[in-house]
């Protein structure tokens, strides 16, 4: 379903497919939708990098085109208490990509620990830096 939605969204010039899961969707469906979009964006970023092999400026600007809007949607769900299951993990992955500076950041500061690892939720730090504390 996501591949078909991506094709339609790209034809309309939309940053995300209109077929985002409903607020009442199962957490698994939200995660699969988010992860499929993230991977599709990573593929597009890799294609940009391959095309710009000799252009340093273009390589520096290569970004996952879906991260900003995907992060906004996942963050909206989190604020409304609708992000469950692996959804917070997907949000952390997107925030980590945004924190690398490859795309505009979300409104909130990204939940990334000192090692640059995405946090799994808003309260608990993760990664080696958290273990060392």
N, CA, C and O atoms as CSV, one atom per row, in Angstrom:
chain,resi,resn,atom,element,x,y,z
A,1,UNK,N,N,0.807,-1.200,0.000
A,1,UNK,CA,C,0.000,0.000,0.000
A,1,UNK,C,C,0.843,1.254,0.000
A,1,UNK,O,O,0.506,2.225,-0.677
A,2,UNK,N,N,1.950,1.252,0.759
A,2,UNK,CA,C,2.778,2.447,0.860
A,2,UNK,C,C,3.411,2.801,-0.472
A,2,UNK,O,O,3.501,3.980,-0.813
A,3,UNK,N,N,3.857,1.798,-1.240
A,3,UNK,CA,C,4.487,2.079,-2.535
A,3,UNK,C,C,3.499,2.753,-3.473
A,3,UNK,O,O,3.859,3.684,-4.193
A,4,UNK,N,N,2.265,2.291,-3.467
A,4,UNK,CA,C,1.241,2.907,-4.315
A,4,UNK,C,C,0.967,4.324,-3.838
A,4,UNK,O,O,0.833,5.233,-4.656
A,5,UNK,N,N,0.883,4.525,-2.537
A,5,UNK,CA,C,0.628,5.856,-1.991
A,5,UNK,C,C,1.776,6.801,-2.315
A,5,UNK,O,O,1.540,7.969,-2.622
A,6,UNK,N,N,3.017,6.317,-2.251
A,6,UNK,CA,C,4.163,7.155,-2.570
A,6,UNK,C,C,4.107,7.610,-4.017
A,6,UNK,O,O,4.364,8.778,-4.307
A,7,UNK,N,N,3.781,6.724,-4.910
A,7,UNK,CA,C,3.705,7.082,-6.315
A,7,UNK,C,C,2.666,8.171,-6.530
A,7,UNK,O,O,2.925,9.134,-7.251
A,8,UNK,N,N,1.516,8.040,-5.929
A,8,UNK,CA,C,0.468,9.049,-6.052
A,8,UNK,C,C,0.876,10.365,-5.429
A,8,UNK,O,O,0.583,11.425,-5.982
A,9,UNK,N,N,1.547,10.321,-4.289
A,9,UNK,CA,C,1.985,11.540,-3.620
A,9,UNK,C,C,3.021,12.268,-4.458
A,9,UNK,O,O,2.982,13.493,-4.566
A,10,UNK,N,N,3.948,11.526,-5.051
A,10,UNK,CA,C,4.965,12.151,-5.876
A,10,UNK,C,C,4.335,12.805,-7.095
A,10,UNK,O,O,4.793,13.861,-7.529
A,11,UNK,N,N,3.302,12.204,-7.652
A,11,UNK,CA,C,2.626,12.784,-8.814
A,11,UNK,C,C,1.953,14.105,-8.441
A,11,UNK,O,O,1.880,15.018,-9.263
A,12,UNK,N,N,1.461,14.210,-7.199
A,12,UNK,CA,C,0.805,15.438,-6.741
A,12,UNK,C,C,1.798,16.447,-6.184
A,12,UNK,O,O,1.430,17.592,-5.922
A,13,UNK,N,N,3.057,16.041,-5.998
A,13,UNK,CA,C,4.056,16.927,-5.414
A,13,UNK,C,C,3.906,17.072,-3.913
A,13,UNK,O,O,4.417,18.029,-3.332
A,14,UNK,N,N,3.218,16.146,-3.277
A,14,UNK,CA,C,2.987,16.185,-1.836
A,14,UNK,C,C,4.218,15.668,-1.098
A,14,UNK,O,O,4.867,14.736,-1.574
A,15,UNK,N,N,4.560,16.261,0.078
A,15,UNK,CA,C,5.695,15.754,0.838
A,15,UNK,C,C,5.429,14.385,1.461
A,15,UNK,O,O,6.364,13.619,1.692
A,16,UNK,N,N,4.179,14.076,1.732
A,16,UNK,CA,C,3.787,12.779,2.281
A,16,UNK,C,C,2.521,12.316,1.579
A,16,UNK,O,O,1.738,13.136,1.099
A,17,UNK,N,N,2.320,11.012,1.518
A,17,UNK,CA,C,1.090,10.533,0.899
A,17,UNK,C,C,-0.133,10.964,1.704
A,17,UNK,O,O,-0.088,11.048,2.932
A,18,UNK,N,N,-1.198,11.229,1.010
A,18,UNK,CA,C,-2.439,11.610,1.678
A,18,UNK,C,C,-3.003,10.449,2.482
A,18,UNK,O,O,-3.862,10.640,3.342
A,19,UNK,N,N,-2.518,9.248,2.198
A,19,UNK,CA,C,-3.048,8.058,2.844
A,19,UNK,C,C,-2.360,7.769,4.177
A,19,UNK,O,O,-2.147,6.606,4.518
A,20,UNK,N,N,-2.012,8.805,4.929
A,20,UNK,CA,C,-1.451,8.580,6.258
A,20,UNK,C,C,-2.478,7.832,7.091
A,20,UNK,O,O,-3.677,8.074,6.950
A,21,UNK,N,N,-2.033,6.933,7.952
A,21,UNK,CA,C,-2.997,6.176,8.758
A,21,UNK,C,C,-3.873,7.104,9.601
A,21,UNK,O,O,-3.424,8.153,10.062
A,22,UNK,N,N,-5.101,6.707,9.789
A,22,UNK,CA,C,-6.028,7.473,10.623
A,22,UNK,C,C,-5.523,7.487,12.062
A,22,UNK,O,O,-4.728,6.634,12.458
A,23,UNK,N,N,-5.983,8.449,12.831
A,23,UNK,CA,C,-5.559,8.529,14.234
A,23,UNK,C,C,-5.880,7.248,14.999
A,23,UNK,O,O,-5.181,6.907,15.954
A,24,UNK,N,N,-6.921,6.541,14.593
A,24,UNK,CA,C,-7.321,5.314,15.282
A,24,UNK,C,C,-6.607,4.071,14.741
A,24,UNK,O,O,-6.925,2.953,15.146
A,25,UNK,N,N,-5.652,4.255,13.836
A,25,UNK,CA,C,-4.953,3.112,13.237
A,25,UNK,C,C,-4.150,2.362,14.289
A,25,UNK,O,O,-3.718,2.932,15.291
A,26,UNK,N,N,-3.961,1.084,14.041
A,26,UNK,CA,C,-3.157,0.244,14.935
A,26,UNK,C,C,-1.724,0.755,14.959
A,26,UNK,O,O,-1.215,1.205,13.932
A,27,UNK,N,N,-1.056,0.693,16.123
A,27,UNK,CA,C,0.335,1.155,16.216
A,27,UNK,C,C,1.247,0.506,15.170
A,27,UNK,O,O,2.158,1.152,14.654
A,28,UNK,N,N,1.005,-0.760,14.862
A,28,UNK,CA,C,1.814,-1.460,13.861
A,28,UNK,C,C,1.667,-0.800,12.493
A,28,UNK,O,O,2.650,-0.649,11.768
A,29,UNK,N,N,0.445,-0.408,12.139
A,29,UNK,CA,C,0.211,0.231,10.851
A,29,UNK,C,C,0.906,1.587,10.764
A,29,UNK,O,O,1.465,1.935,9.724
A,30,UNK,N,N,0.871,2.352,11.856
A,30,UNK,CA,C,1.543,3.651,11.881
A,30,UNK,C,C,3.042,3.457,11.719
A,30,UNK,O,O,3.681,4.169,10.944
A,31,UNK,N,N,3.612,2.493,12.449
A,31,UNK,CA,C,5.050,2.242,12.345
A,31,UNK,C,C,5.436,1.806,10.932
A,31,UNK,O,O,6.401,2.320,10.366
A,32,UNK,N,N,4.692,0.869,10.366
A,32,UNK,CA,C,5.026,0.395,9.016
A,32,UNK,C,C,4.923,1.517,7.995
A,32,UNK,O,O,5.758,1.611,7.095
A,33,UNK,N,N,3.911,2.368,8.121
A,33,UNK,CA,C,3.764,3.518,7.231
A,33,UNK,C,C,4.963,4.455,7.370
A,33,UNK,O,O,5.553,4.873,6.374
A,34,UNK,N,N,5.316,4.781,8.615
A,34,UNK,CA,C,6.424,5.708,8.863
A,34,UNK,C,C,7.745,5.124,8.382
A,34,UNK,O,O,8.552,5.820,7.765
A,35,UNK,N,N,7.962,3.851,8.665
A,35,UNK,CA,C,9.227,3.227,8.285
A,35,UNK,C,C,9.356,3.115,6.766
A,35,UNK,O,O,10.439,3.319,6.216
A,36,UNK,N,N,8.264,2.795,6.095
A,36,UNK,CA,C,8.290,2.713,4.627
A,36,UNK,C,C,8.610,4.080,4.021
A,36,UNK,O,O,9.380,4.170,3.065
A,37,UNK,N,N,8.028,5.132,4.569
A,37,UNK,CA,C,8.317,6.480,4.073
A,37,UNK,C,C,9.763,6.872,4.337
A,37,UNK,O,O,10.430,7.448,3.477
A,38,UNK,N,N,10.235,6.556,5.526
A,38,UNK,CA,C,11.624,6.882,5.863
A,38,UNK,C,C,12.581,6.180,4.896
A,38,UNK,O,O,13.509,6.798,4.374
A,39,UNK,N,N,12.348,4.889,4.663
A,39,UNK,CA,C,13.225,4.138,3.754
A,39,UNK,C,C,13.127,4.661,2.323
A,39,UNK,O,O,14.135,4.726,1.619
A,40,UNK,N,N,11.928,5.031,1.890
A,40,UNK,CA,C,11.771,5.599,0.542
A,40,UNK,C,C,12.551,6.910,0.429
A,40,UNK,O,O,13.172,7.181,-0.598
A,41,UNK,N,N,12.517,7.710,1.476
A,41,UNK,CA,C,13.284,8.954,1.481
A,41,UNK,C,C,14.776,8.712,1.486
A,41,UNK,O,O,15.526,9.442,0.838
A,42,UNK,N,N,15.217,7.691,2.212
A,42,UNK,CA,C,16.643,7.346,2.217
A,42,UNK,C,C,17.089,6.891,0.833
A,42,UNK,O,O,18.200,7.201,0.400
A,43,UNK,N,N,16.230,6.162,0.145
A,43,UNK,CA,C,16.543,5.720,-1.217
A,43,UNK,C,C,16.697,6.933,-2.136
A,43,UNK,O,O,17.630,6.996,-2.936
A,44,UNK,N,N,15.793,7.877,-2.020
A,44,UNK,CA,C,15.888,9.087,-2.849
A,44,UNK,C,C,17.147,9.873,-2.519
A,44,UNK,O,O,17.784,10.430,-3.413
A,45,UNK,N,N,17.513,9.922,-1.230
A,45,UNK,CA,C,18.742,10.613,-0.833
A,45,UNK,C,C,19.957,9.926,-1.451
A,45,UNK,O,O,20.859,10.596,-1.954
A,46,UNK,N,N,19.985,8.592,-1.414
A,46,UNK,CA,C,21.092,7.849,-2.023
A,46,UNK,C,C,21.171,8.113,-3.525
A,46,UNK,O,O,22.266,8.229,-4.076
A,47,UNK,N,N,20.025,8.208,-4.185
A,47,UNK,CA,C,20.013,8.506,-5.618
A,47,UNK,C,C,20.583,9.897,-5.888
A,47,UNK,O,O,21.331,10.087,-6.847
A,48,UNK,N,N,20.228,10.873,-5.041
A,48,UNK,CA,C,20.781,12.218,-5.182
A,48,UNK,C,C,22.293,12.201,-5.009
A,48,UNK,O,O,23.019,12.864,-5.750
A,49,UNK,N,N,22.761,11.435,-4.023
A,49,UNK,CA,C,24.200,11.345,-3.783
A,49,UNK,C,C,24.922,10.713,-4.963
A,49,UNK,O,O,26.009,11.154,-5.337
A,50,UNK,N,N,24.330,9.694,-5.543
A,50,UNK,CA,C,24.943,9.034,-6.690
A,50,UNK,C,C,25.007,9.971,-7.892
A,50,UNK,O,O,25.999,9.984,-8.620
A,51,UNK,N,N,23.958,10.749,-8.097
A,51,UNK,CA,C,23.934,11.688,-9.222
A,51,UNK,C,C,24.909,12.839,-9.025
A,51,UNK,O,O,25.407,13.405,-9.999
A,52,UNK,N,N,25.182,13.189,-7.779
A,52,UNK,CA,C,26.050,14.323,-7.476
A,52,UNK,C,C,27.438,13.866,-7.044
A,52,UNK,O,O,28.070,14.508,-6.205
A,53,UNK,N,N,27.908,12.778,-7.601
A,53,UNK,CA,C,29.176,12.178,-7.172
A,53,UNK,C,C,30.330,13.174,-7.180
A,53,UNK,O,O,31.216,13.090,-6.330
A,54,UNK,N,N,30.336,14.100,-8.107
A,54,UNK,CA,C,31.464,15.040,-8.214
A,54,UNK,C,C,31.110,16.448,-7.776
A,54,UNK,O,O,31.955,17.340,-7.847
A,55,UNK,N,N,29.915,16.664,-7.337
A,55,UNK,CA,C,29.472,17.994,-6.927
A,55,UNK,C,C,29.339,18.024,-5.404
A,55,UNK,O,O,28.344,17.556,-4.849
A,56,UNK,N,N,30.351,18.578,-4.739
A,56,UNK,CA,C,30.384,18.568,-3.275
A,56,UNK,C,C,29.206,19.323,-2.673
A,56,UNK,O,O,28.655,18.892,-1.659
A,57,UNK,N,N,28.810,20.438,-3.276
A,57,UNK,CA,C,27.687,21.217,-2.745
A,57,UNK,C,C,26.385,20.429,-2.832
A,57,UNK,O,O,25.600,20.416,-1.885
A,58,UNK,N,N,26.158,19.778,-3.958
A,58,UNK,CA,C,24.946,18.969,-4.112
A,58,UNK,C,C,24.961,17.791,-3.148
A,58,UNK,O,O,23.919,17.428,-2.602
A,59,UNK,N,N,26.125,17.189,-2.932
A,59,UNK,CA,C,26.212,16.080,-1.975
A,59,UNK,C,C,25.890,16.551,-0.562
A,59,UNK,O,O,25.239,15.839,0.203
A,60,UNK,N,N,26.342,17.740,-0.223
A,60,UNK,CA,C,26.092,18.270,1.118
A,60,UNK,C,C,24.614,18.578,1.328
A,60,UNK,O,O,24.124,18.527,2.456
A,61,UNK,N,N,23.903,18.898,0.254
A,61,UNK,CA,C,22.484,19.238,0.359
A,61,UNK,C,C,21.565,18.026,0.252
A,61,UNK,O,O,20.360,18.147,0.473
A,62,UNK,N,N,22.109,16.867,-0.083
A,62,UNK,CA,C,21.268,15.670,-0.222
A,62,UNK,C,C,20.593,15.367,1.113
A,62,UNK,O,O,21.245,15.330,2.156
A,63,UNK,N,N,19.290,15.152,1.066
A,63,UNK,CA,C,18.531,14.928,2.294
A,63,UNK,C,C,17.374,13.981,2.022
A,63,UNK,O,O,16.930,13.823,0.885
A,64,UNK,N,N,16.900,13.362,3.080
A,64,UNK,CA,C,15.698,12.540,3.006
A,64,UNK,C,C,14.520,13.499,2.868
A,64,UNK,O,O,14.204,14.217,3.817
A,65,UNK,N,N,13.865,13.528,1.709
A,65,UNK,CA,C,12.816,14.527,1.496
A,65,UNK,C,C,11.570,14.329,2.359
A,65,UNK,O,O,10.772,15.255,2.501
A,66,UNK,N,N,11.394,13.157,2.929
A,66,UNK,CA,C,10.194,12.885,3.714
A,66,UNK,C,C,10.371,13.157,5.210
A,66,UNK,O,O,9.383,13.237,5.940
A,67,UNK,N,N,11.614,13.299,5.676
A,67,UNK,CA,C,11.839,13.443,7.117
A,67,UNK,C,C,11.111,14.625,7.761
A,67,UNK,O,O,10.462,14.431,8.789
A,68,UNK,N,N,11.187,15.821,7.216
A,68,UNK,CA,C,10.515,16.928,7.921
A,68,UNK,C,C,9.010,16.710,8.103
A,68,UNK,O,O,8.497,16.850,9.213
A,69,UNK,N,N,8.309,16.373,7.036
A,69,UNK,CA,C,6.859,16.186,7.146
A,69,UNK,C,C,6.518,14.929,7.941
A,69,UNK,O,O,5.542,14.916,8.692
A,70,UNK,N,N,7.312,13.876,7.782
A,70,UNK,CA,C,7.085,12.649,8.543
A,70,UNK,C,C,7.297,12.916,10.027
A,70,UNK,O,O,6.515,12.466,10.864
A,71,UNK,N,N,8.351,13.646,10.346
A,71,UNK,CA,C,8.604,14.000,11.745
A,71,UNK,C,C,7.479,14.840,12.327
A,71,UNK,O,O,7.075,14.640,13.472
A,72,UNK,N,N,6.971,15.785,11.533
A,72,UNK,CA,C,5.854,16.613,11.999
A,72,UNK,C,C,4.626,15.755,12.301
A,72,UNK,O,O,3.967,15.946,13.323
A,73,UNK,N,N,4.325,14.818,11.416
A,73,UNK,CA,C,3.148,13.960,11.613
A,73,UNK,C,C,3.321,13.052,12.828
A,73,UNK,O,O,2.399,12.910,13.631
A,74,UNK,N,N,4.488,12.441,12.968
A,74,UNK,CA,C,4.725,11.570,14.121
A,74,UNK,C,C,4.726,12.378,15.417
A,74,UNK,O,O,4.210,11.921,16.436
A,75,UNK,N,N,5.303,13.572,15.378
A,75,UNK,CA,C,5.315,14.419,16.572
A,75,UNK,C,C,3.905,14.859,16.938
A,75,UNK,O,O,3.575,14.938,18.121
A,76,UNK,N,N,3.067,15.147,15.950
A,76,UNK,CA,C,1.666,15.495,16.211
A,76,UNK,C,C,0.968,14.342,16.923
A,76,UNK,O,O,0.231,14.547,17.887
A,77,UNK,N,N,1.208,13.140,16.439
A,77,UNK,CA,C,0.602,11.965,17.079
A,77,UNK,C,C,1.122,11.798,18.506
A,77,UNK,O,O,0.357,11.462,19.411
A,78,UNK,N,N,2.423,12.034,18.711
A,78,UNK,CA,C,2.998,11.905,20.061
A,78,UNK,C,C,2.358,12.902,21.017
A,78,UNK,O,O,1.981,12.539,22.131
A,79,UNK,N,N,2.233,14.157,20.591
A,79,UNK,CA,C,1.637,15.180,21.452
A,79,UNK,C,C,0.201,14.861,21.812
A,79,UNK,O,O,-0.259,15.220,22.897
A,80,UNK,N,N,-0.515,14.194,20.924
A,80,UNK,CA,C,-1.921,13.843,21.172
A,80,UNK,C,C,-2.061,12.500,21.889
A,80,UNK,O,O,-3.178,12.052,22.145
A,81,UNK,N,N,-0.947,11.858,22.214
A,81,UNK,CA,C,-0.983,10.575,22.906
A,81,UNK,C,C,-1.362,9.410,22.000
A,81,UNK,O,O,-1.846,8.385,22.479
A,82,UNK,N,N,-1.146,9.559,20.698
A,82,UNK,CA,C,-1.550,8.536,19.739
A,82,UNK,C,C,-0.374,7.731,19.190
A,82,UNK,O,O,-0.573,6.862,18.340
A,83,UNK,N,N,0.829,7.996,19.649
A,83,UNK,CA,C,2.006,7.306,19.134
A,83,UNK,C,C,2.379,6.192,20.109
A,83,UNK,O,O,2.908,6.451,21.190
A,84,UNK,N,N,2.097,4.957,19.717
A,84,UNK,CA,C,2.304,3.808,20.593
A,84,UNK,C,C,3.151,2.765,19.891
A,84,UNK,O,O,3.521,2.928,18.728
A,85,UNK,N,N,3.455,1.689,20.609
A,85,UNK,CA,C,4.228,0.594,20.019
A,85,UNK,C,C,5.599,1.078,19.585
A,85,UNK,O,O,6.322,1.690,20.371
A,86,UNK,N,N,5.960,0.810,18.344
A,86,UNK,CA,C,7.251,1.234,17.807
A,86,UNK,C,C,7.213,2.640,17.211
A,86,UNK,O,O,8.205,3.098,16.644
A,87,UNK,N,N,6.094,3.318,17.333
A,87,UNK,CA,C,5.974,4.676,16.821
A,87,UNK,C,C,7.001,5.637,17.403
A,87,UNK,O,O,7.612,6.396,16.650
A,88,UNK,N,N,7.214,5.631,18.734
A,88,UNK,CA,C,8.242,6.515,19.290
A,88,UNK,C,C,9.644,6.205,18.749
A,88,UNK,O,O,10.462,7.110,18.586
A,89,UNK,N,N,9.912,4.943,18.475
A,89,UNK,CA,C,11.198,4.584,17.869
A,89,UNK,C,C,11.322,5.211,16.483
A,89,UNK,O,O,12.366,5.770,16.147
A,90,UNK,N,N,10.267,5.124,15.679
A,90,UNK,CA,C,10.281,5.720,14.336
A,90,UNK,C,C,10.500,7.227,14.442
A,90,UNK,O,O,11.255,7.795,13.653
A,91,UNK,N,N,9.854,7.877,15.401
A,91,UNK,CA,C,10.048,9.306,15.602
A,91,UNK,C,C,11.497,9.595,15.977
A,91,UNK,O,O,12.072,10.573,15.500
A,92,UNK,N,N,12.086,8.771,16.812
A,92,UNK,CA,C,13.486,8.953,17.191
A,92,UNK,C,C,14.432,8.823,16.012
A,92,UNK,O,O,15.403,9.572,15.907
A,93,UNK,N,N,14.156,7.881,15.127
A,93,UNK,CA,C,14.983,7.699,13.933
A,93,UNK,C,C,14.899,8.939,13.050
A,93,UNK,O,O,15.916,9.422,12.551
A,94,UNK,N,N,13.697,9.447,12.861
A,94,UNK,CA,C,13.507,10.645,12.044
A,94,UNK,C,C,14.200,11.837,12.699
A,94,UNK,O,O,14.872,12.613,12.020
A,95,UNK,N,N,14.044,11.986,13.999
A,95,UNK,CA,C,14.685,13.095,14.708
A,95,UNK,C,C,16.203,13.010,14.620
A,95,UNK,O,O,16.882,14.032,14.523
A,96,UNK,N,N,16.728,11.802,14.654
A,96,UNK,CA,C,18.176,11.624,14.532
A,96,UNK,C,C,18.646,12.106,13.165
A,96,UNK,O,O,19.670,12.783,13.066
A,97,UNK,N,N,17.919,11.771,12.128
A,97,UNK,CA,C,18.264,12.229,10.777
A,97,UNK,C,C,18.182,13.749,10.696
A,97,UNK,O,O,19.049,14.389,10.100
A,98,UNK,N,N,17.154,14.322,11.286
A,98,UNK,CA,C,17.011,15.782,11.273
A,98,UNK,C,C,18.126,16.451,12.067
A,98,UNK,O,O,18.604,17.518,11.682
A,99,UNK,N,N,18.544,15.835,13.172
A,99,UNK,CA,C,19.602,16.401,14.011
A,99,UNK,C,C,20.955,16.392,13.310
A,99,UNK,O,O,21.833,17.186,13.649
A,100,UNK,N,N,21.131,15.513,12.347
A,100,UNK,CA,C,22.389,15.470,11.592
A,100,UNK,C,C,22.534,16.688,10.706
A,100,UNK,O,O,23.600,16.924,10.138
A,101,UNK,N,N,21.468,17.463,10.583
A,101,UNK,CA,C,21.527,18.670,9.785
A,101,UNK,C,C,21.195,18.461,8.328
A,101,UNK,O,O,21.434,19.348,7.509
A,102,UNK,N,N,20.645,17.301,7.982
A,102,UNK,CA,C,20.328,17.014,6.595
A,102,UNK,C,C,18.936,17.487,6.208
A,102,UNK,O,O,18.545,17.377,5.046
A,103,UNK,N,N,18.197,18.005,7.155
A,103,UNK,CA,C,16.847,18.491,6.878
A,103,UNK,C,C,16.493,19.465,7.988
A,103,UNK,O,O,17.187,19.524,9.003
A,104,UNK,N,N,15.438,20.219,7.814
A,104,UNK,CA,C,15.068,21.181,8.847
A,104,UNK,C,C,14.605,20.444,10.100
A,104,UNK,O,O,13.953,19.405,9.990
A,105,UNK,N,N,14.924,20.955,11.281
A,105,UNK,CA,C,14.502,20.292,12.517
A,105,UNK,C,C,13.025,20.469,12.781
A,105,UNK,O,O,12.383,21.362,12.229
A,106,UNK,N,N,12.489,19.604,13.635
A,106,UNK,CA,C,11.109,19.739,14.087
A,106,UNK,C,C,11.011,20.924,15.024
A,106,UNK,O,O,12.028,21.498,15.414
A,107,UNK,N,N,9.805,21.292,15.384
A,107,UNK,CA,C,9.603,22.403,16.303
A,107,UNK,C,C,10.278,22.160,17.645
A,107,UNK,O,O,10.884,23.077,18.199
A,108,UNK,N,N,10.188,20.955,18.174
A,108,UNK,CA,C,10.831,20.615,19.439
A,108,UNK,C,C,12.289,20.293,19.178
A,108,UNK,O,O,12.665,19.969,18.051
A,109,UNK,N,N,13.109,20.381,20.210
A,109,UNK,CA,C,14.496,19.935,20.083
A,109,UNK,C,C,14.484,18.427,19.873
A,109,UNK,O,O,13.686,17.726,20.495
A,110,UNK,N,N,15.343,17.925,19.018
A,110,UNK,CA,C,15.333,16.485,18.760
A,110,UNK,C,C,15.744,15.690,19.990
A,110,UNK,O,O,16.610,16.122,20.750
A,111,UNK,N,N,15.135,14.543,20.187
A,111,UNK,CA,C,15.484,13.661,21.284
A,111,UNK,C,C,16.604,12.752,20.848
A,111,UNK,O,O,16.380,11.609,20.449
A,112,UNK,N,N,17.819,13.273,20.927
A,112,UNK,CA,C,19.003,12.525,20.547
A,112,UNK,C,C,19.971,12.652,21.702
A,112,UNK,O,O,20.189,13.755,22.204
A,113,UNK,N,N,20.560,11.539,22.139
A,113,UNK,CA,C,21.478,11.611,23.262
A,113,UNK,C,C,22.854,12.091,22.804
A,113,UNK,O,O,23.035,12.439,21.637
A,114,UNK,N,N,23.822,12.111,23.721
A,114,UNK,CA,C,25.150,12.660,23.439
A,114,UNK,C,C,25.893,11.932,22.336
A,114,UNK,O,O,26.768,12.520,21.700
A,115,UNK,N,N,25.571,10.670,22.090
A,115,UNK,CA,C,26.212,9.905,21.027
A,115,UNK,C,C,25.497,10.066,19.690
A,115,UNK,O,O,25.933,9.506,18.685
A,116,UNK,N,N,24.415,10.818,19.670
A,116,UNK,CA,C,23.642,10.963,18.446
A,116,UNK,C,C,22.652,9.839,18.244
A,116,UNK,O,O,22.068,9.716,17.167
A,117,UNK,N,N,22.447,8.996,19.285
A,117,UNK,CA,C,21.480,7.907,19.181
A,117,UNK,C,C,20.083,8.431,19.454
A,117,UNK,O,O,19.870,9.227,20.369
A,118,UNK,N,N,19.142,7.979,18.656
A,118,UNK,CA,C,17.758,8.404,18.843
A,118,UNK,C,C,17.227,7.814,20.140
A,118,UNK,O,O,17.462,6.644,20.443
A,119,UNK,N,N,16.513,8.627,20.902
A,119,UNK,CA,C,15.880,8.127,22.121
A,119,UNK,C,C,14.610,7.392,21.742
A,119,UNK,O,O,13.940,7.744,20.771
A,120,UNK,N,N,14.285,6.368,22.517
A,120,UNK,CA,C,13.096,5.581,22.241
A,120,UNK,C,C,11.835,6.232,22.774
A,120,UNK,O,O,10.739,5.956,22.286
A,121,UNK,N,N,11.976,7.092,23.770
A,121,UNK,CA,C,10.830,7.853,24.250
A,121,UNK,C,C,11.330,9.191,24.757
A,121,UNK,O,O,12.535,9.444,24.749
A,122,UNK,N,N,10.434,10.042,25.192
A,122,UNK,CA,C,10.819,11.404,25.564
A,122,UNK,C,C,11.507,11.498,26.917
A,122,UNK,O,O,12.145,12.513,27.198
A,123,UNK,N,N,11.405,10.489,27.761
A,123,UNK,CA,C,11.930,10.598,29.117
A,123,UNK,C,C,13.231,9.839,29.332
A,123,UNK,O,O,14.072,10.289,30.111
A,124,UNK,N,N,13.421,8.720,28.676
A,124,UNK,CA,C,14.539,7.848,28.993
A,124,UNK,C,C,15.665,7.977,27.966
A,124,UNK,O,O,15.482,7.629,26.800
A,125,UNK,N,N,16.857,8.488,28.404
A,125,UNK,CA,C,17.979,8.516,27.473
A,125,UNK,C,C,18.445,7.095,27.169
A,125,UNK,O,O,18.324,6.202,28.008
A,126,UNK,N,N,18.978,6.894,25.967
A,126,UNK,CA,C,19.457,5.590,25.542
A,126,UNK,C,C,20.863,5.737,24.969
A,126,UNK,O,O,21.343,6.854,24.776
A,127,UNK,N,N,21.513,4.630,24.703
A,127,UNK,CA,C,22.809,4.635,24.042
A,127,UNK,C,C,23.958,4.589,25.038
A,127,UNK,O,O,23.738,4.533,26.248
A,128,UNK,N,N,25.180,4.612,24.526
A,128,UNK,CA,C,26.377,4.479,25.366
A,128,UNK,C,C,26.533,5.646,26.323
A,128,UNK,O,O,26.942,5.452,27.468
A,129,UNK,N,N,26.215,6.852,25.878
A,129,UNK,CA,C,26.347,8.008,26.745
A,129,UNK,C,C,25.416,7.891,27.947
A,129,UNK,O,O,25.787,8.268,29.058
A,130,UNK,N,N,24.218,7.377,27.732
A,130,UNK,CA,C,23.263,7.198,28.828
A,130,UNK,C,C,23.736,6.128,29.793
A,130,UNK,O,O,23.550,6.262,31.002
A,131,UNK,N,N,24.343,5.073,29.281
A,131,UNK,CA,C,24.837,3.988,30.131
A,131,UNK,C,C,25.996,4.466,30.997
A,131,UNK,O,O,26.177,3.985,32.115
A,132,UNK,N,N,26.777,5.408,30.487
A,132,UNK,CA,C,27.935,5.893,31.215
A,132,UNK,C,C,27.547,6.866,32.326
A,132,UNK,O,O,28.348,7.124,33.224
A,133,UNK,N,N,26.333,7.407,32.278
A,133,UNK,CA,C,25.903,8.393,33.285
A,133,UNK,C,C,25.654,7.778,34.602
A,133,UNK,O,O,25.287,8.474,35.549
